[in-house]
């Protein structure tokens, strides 16, 4: 049975602890994000981690479930847009300069995988597309790809660079040739159109990816627990 540890990782960038749940002793690292406003244990609490635990037990993968700052950024309805994007940019700096290098060193890998569901899929996609040199695999399940509606009344290039459905239209496709990309959705998914559009953008840039649209299942944990093991089996 996989070892599960909970550790507080102190971020100098954020000036606070960010909680991590680490499952497994060895294996290829997958940095996982919770859905909107969820605790860092959410993927375990709702069974997503358990759906791939046999691969953790086999030493094929190691899961790093990370705390987000959703509730002091995009999901704080009383916070102004400038503060939201400022806080989130600090979080992205924390991922790029602190957490991902820590995981790379701990697992002795050049790049890591990222994954998430719903708004966690947004975090994963934004991380992968902004920092392709650090990411080998992206598994975005029922993801969104824009935060425009969460940062109203603000015209700021930092918003553009946190909307993959915008900045990826102007990226060079070769930067992503090494990356295994999954855009996972379903025909009943509230994020279906968002994923179709993101897939079209990647196709236009010549970026190879797996657009996977399941049938007759909605935007919820049963979908994600069904598909996640399929992607792990295929890529790890």
XYZ file of C-alpha atoms in Angstrom:
236
model
C 0.000 0.000 0.000
C 1.348 3.431 -0.967
C 2.814 5.664 1.678
C 0.931 8.987 2.006
C 2.611 11.950 3.659
C 1.321 15.434 4.387
C 3.965 18.134 4.546
C 3.943 21.937 4.784
C 6.229 23.376 2.110
C 7.344 26.866 3.053
C 7.313 29.222 0.059
C 9.626 32.215 0.200
C 7.720 33.729 -2.727
C 4.343 33.526 -1.000
C 5.659 33.978 2.544
C 3.571 31.090 3.852
C 3.299 27.326 3.976
C 1.699 25.517 1.066
C 0.417 22.076 1.976
C 1.404 19.002 -0.009
C 0.069 15.459 0.046
C 2.637 13.041 -1.366
C 1.600 9.497 -2.302
C 4.243 6.886 -3.039
C 7.948 6.312 -2.467
C 9.142 6.521 -6.064
C 7.825 6.726 -9.613
C 7.315 9.467 -12.175
C 6.046 12.604 -10.402
C 2.601 13.995 -11.157
C 1.758 17.387 -9.669
C -2.010 17.422 -9.081
C -4.307 20.359 -8.416
C -7.750 20.303 -6.729
C -10.861 21.745 -8.343
C -12.081 25.264 -7.565
C -11.481 26.167 -3.931
C -10.815 22.563 -2.962
C -8.458 21.447 -0.223
C -5.142 19.902 -1.215
C -6.546 16.534 -0.067
C -9.585 16.819 -2.363
C -8.351 14.433 -5.060
C -7.826 11.822 -2.358
C -11.069 12.615 -0.535
C -13.113 12.125 -3.741
C -11.314 8.992 -4.895
C -9.303 10.326 -7.831
C -5.984 9.364 -6.269
C -7.347 5.927 -5.388
C -8.308 5.380 -9.029
C -4.607 5.263 -9.950
C -3.203 3.913 -6.681
C -2.212 0.599 -8.247
C 0.247 2.525 -10.423
C 1.577 4.280 -7.320
C 1.982 0.903 -5.587
C 3.819 -0.412 -8.650
C 6.269 2.486 -8.478
C 5.234 3.834 -11.871
C 4.011 7.215 -10.577
C 4.250 9.371 -7.485
C 1.491 11.889 -6.706
C 2.050 15.395 -5.378
C -1.306 16.976 -4.492
C -0.763 20.679 -3.883
C -2.740 23.408 -2.146
C -3.918 26.283 -4.332
C -4.710 29.876 -3.415
C -8.078 30.003 -5.221
C -9.845 31.525 -2.252
C -7.393 34.439 -2.060
C -7.329 34.976 -5.796
C -9.903 34.141 -8.471
C -12.600 32.781 -6.143
C -12.617 35.687 -3.697
C -15.673 37.600 -4.904
C -14.776 40.620 -2.771
C -11.235 40.991 -4.087
C -10.440 43.425 -6.879
C -9.114 42.007 -10.145
C -5.654 43.567 -9.813
C -5.075 41.880 -6.453
C -6.379 38.557 -7.772
C -3.949 38.450 -10.685
C -1.089 39.722 -8.504
C -1.633 36.913 -6.001
C -1.942 34.288 -8.712
C 1.249 35.436 -10.425
C 3.051 34.899 -7.114
C 1.593 31.387 -6.995
C 2.821 30.674 -10.522
C 6.270 31.953 -9.533
C 6.174 29.616 -6.526
C 5.406 26.656 -8.801
C 8.095 27.554 -11.340
C 10.906 28.590 -9.023
C 10.293 26.544 -5.884
C 7.923 23.589 -5.979
C 8.666 22.092 -9.407
C 12.456 22.265 -8.887
C 11.932 20.575 -5.491
C 9.993 17.740 -7.154
C 12.529 17.455 -9.984
C 15.333 17.050 -7.476
C 13.453 14.647 -5.224
C 12.490 12.390 -8.153
C 15.649 12.929 -10.226
C 13.750 13.911 -13.376
C 14.219 16.666 -15.934
C 10.482 17.364 -16.239
C 7.337 16.510 -14.280
C 3.738 15.690 -15.191
C 0.799 17.911 -14.190
C -2.870 16.975 -13.848
C -6.146 18.344 -12.559
C -9.916 18.310 -12.873
C -12.216 21.260 -13.589
C -10.463 24.405 -12.307
C -7.597 22.178 -11.242
C -7.353 21.307 -14.919
C -6.990 25.022 -15.588
C -4.082 25.226 -13.140
C -2.431 22.198 -14.750
C -2.884 23.503 -18.311
C -1.718 26.994 -17.424
C 1.391 25.574 -15.761
C 2.205 23.273 -18.672
C 1.630 25.818 -21.415
C 3.465 28.636 -19.629
C 6.432 26.527 -18.558
C 6.843 23.794 -21.188
C 10.512 23.264 -20.332
C 9.420 22.012 -16.899
C 6.513 19.774 -17.946
C 6.509 16.450 -19.810
C 2.828 15.470 -19.511
C -0.415 17.443 -19.177
C -3.622 15.661 -18.177
C -6.386 18.291 -18.117
C -9.775 16.775 -17.248
C -12.863 18.933 -17.870
C -10.636 21.993 -17.717
C -11.292 25.655 -18.325
C -8.658 27.738 -20.094
C -9.477 31.345 -19.211
C -9.849 33.544 -16.137
C -11.243 36.601 -17.972
C -14.647 36.341 -16.304
C -12.970 36.274 -12.883
C -10.924 39.432 -13.462
C -13.448 41.958 -14.783
C -12.750 45.633 -15.415
C -9.013 45.081 -15.732
C -6.932 45.329 -18.905
C -3.631 43.780 -17.857
C -1.195 41.623 -19.832
C -0.847 39.365 -16.800
C -4.402 38.206 -17.464
C -3.541 37.413 -21.072
C -0.581 35.298 -19.956
C -2.847 33.304 -17.640
C -5.427 32.520 -20.340
C -4.082 29.565 -22.349
C -6.885 29.917 -24.886
C -5.409 33.338 -25.709
C -1.633 33.138 -25.424
C -1.368 29.681 -27.004
C -2.699 31.148 -30.260
C 0.604 33.026 -30.547
C 3.009 30.372 -29.266
C 5.425 28.370 -31.408
C 4.360 24.756 -31.709
C 7.861 23.277 -31.490
C 8.076 24.248 -27.819
C 5.531 21.533 -27.029
C 6.767 18.690 -29.257
C 8.105 16.765 -26.250
C 4.890 17.073 -24.231
C 2.188 14.416 -23.946
C -1.070 16.386 -23.769
C -4.529 15.076 -22.882
C -7.638 17.247 -23.120
C -10.334 15.137 -21.495
C -14.030 15.988 -21.638
C -17.458 14.472 -22.328
C -20.518 15.296 -24.368
C -22.381 16.274 -21.165
C -19.465 18.270 -19.760
C -20.135 21.924 -18.939
C -16.590 22.567 -20.211
C -17.080 20.685 -23.504
C -16.982 23.763 -25.736
C -13.927 25.105 -23.909
C -12.066 21.875 -24.599
C -13.146 21.768 -28.232
C -11.825 25.308 -28.684
C -8.540 24.524 -26.924
C -8.099 21.438 -29.085
C -8.694 23.509 -32.224
C -6.051 26.009 -31.094
C -3.514 23.221 -30.562
C -4.371 21.711 -33.941
C -3.880 25.085 -35.599
C -0.407 25.293 -34.043
C 0.443 21.726 -35.071
C 0.682 20.600 -31.437
C -0.002 16.875 -31.095
C -2.471 16.009 -28.344
C -5.156 13.528 -27.334
C -8.616 15.078 -27.379
C -10.754 12.526 -25.548
C -14.519 13.069 -25.448
C -16.459 10.464 -23.478
C -20.210 9.890 -23.898
C -23.236 10.126 -21.595
C -21.448 11.277 -18.453
C -21.345 14.694 -16.827
C -18.737 17.045 -15.346
C -18.114 15.250 -12.064
C -15.920 12.806 -10.181
C -17.292 9.604 -11.771
C -16.034 10.849 -15.166
C -12.618 11.805 -13.855
C -12.142 8.597 -11.861
C -13.026 6.639 -14.991
C -10.612 8.369 -17.356
C -7.576 9.112 -15.165
C -6.380 5.479 -14.971
C -6.677 5.210 -18.756
C -4.288 8.097 -19.256
C -1.833 6.791 -16.650
C -1.854 3.355 -18.280
C -1.109 4.899 -21.665
C 1.684 7.260 -20.675
C 3.519 5.921 -17.618
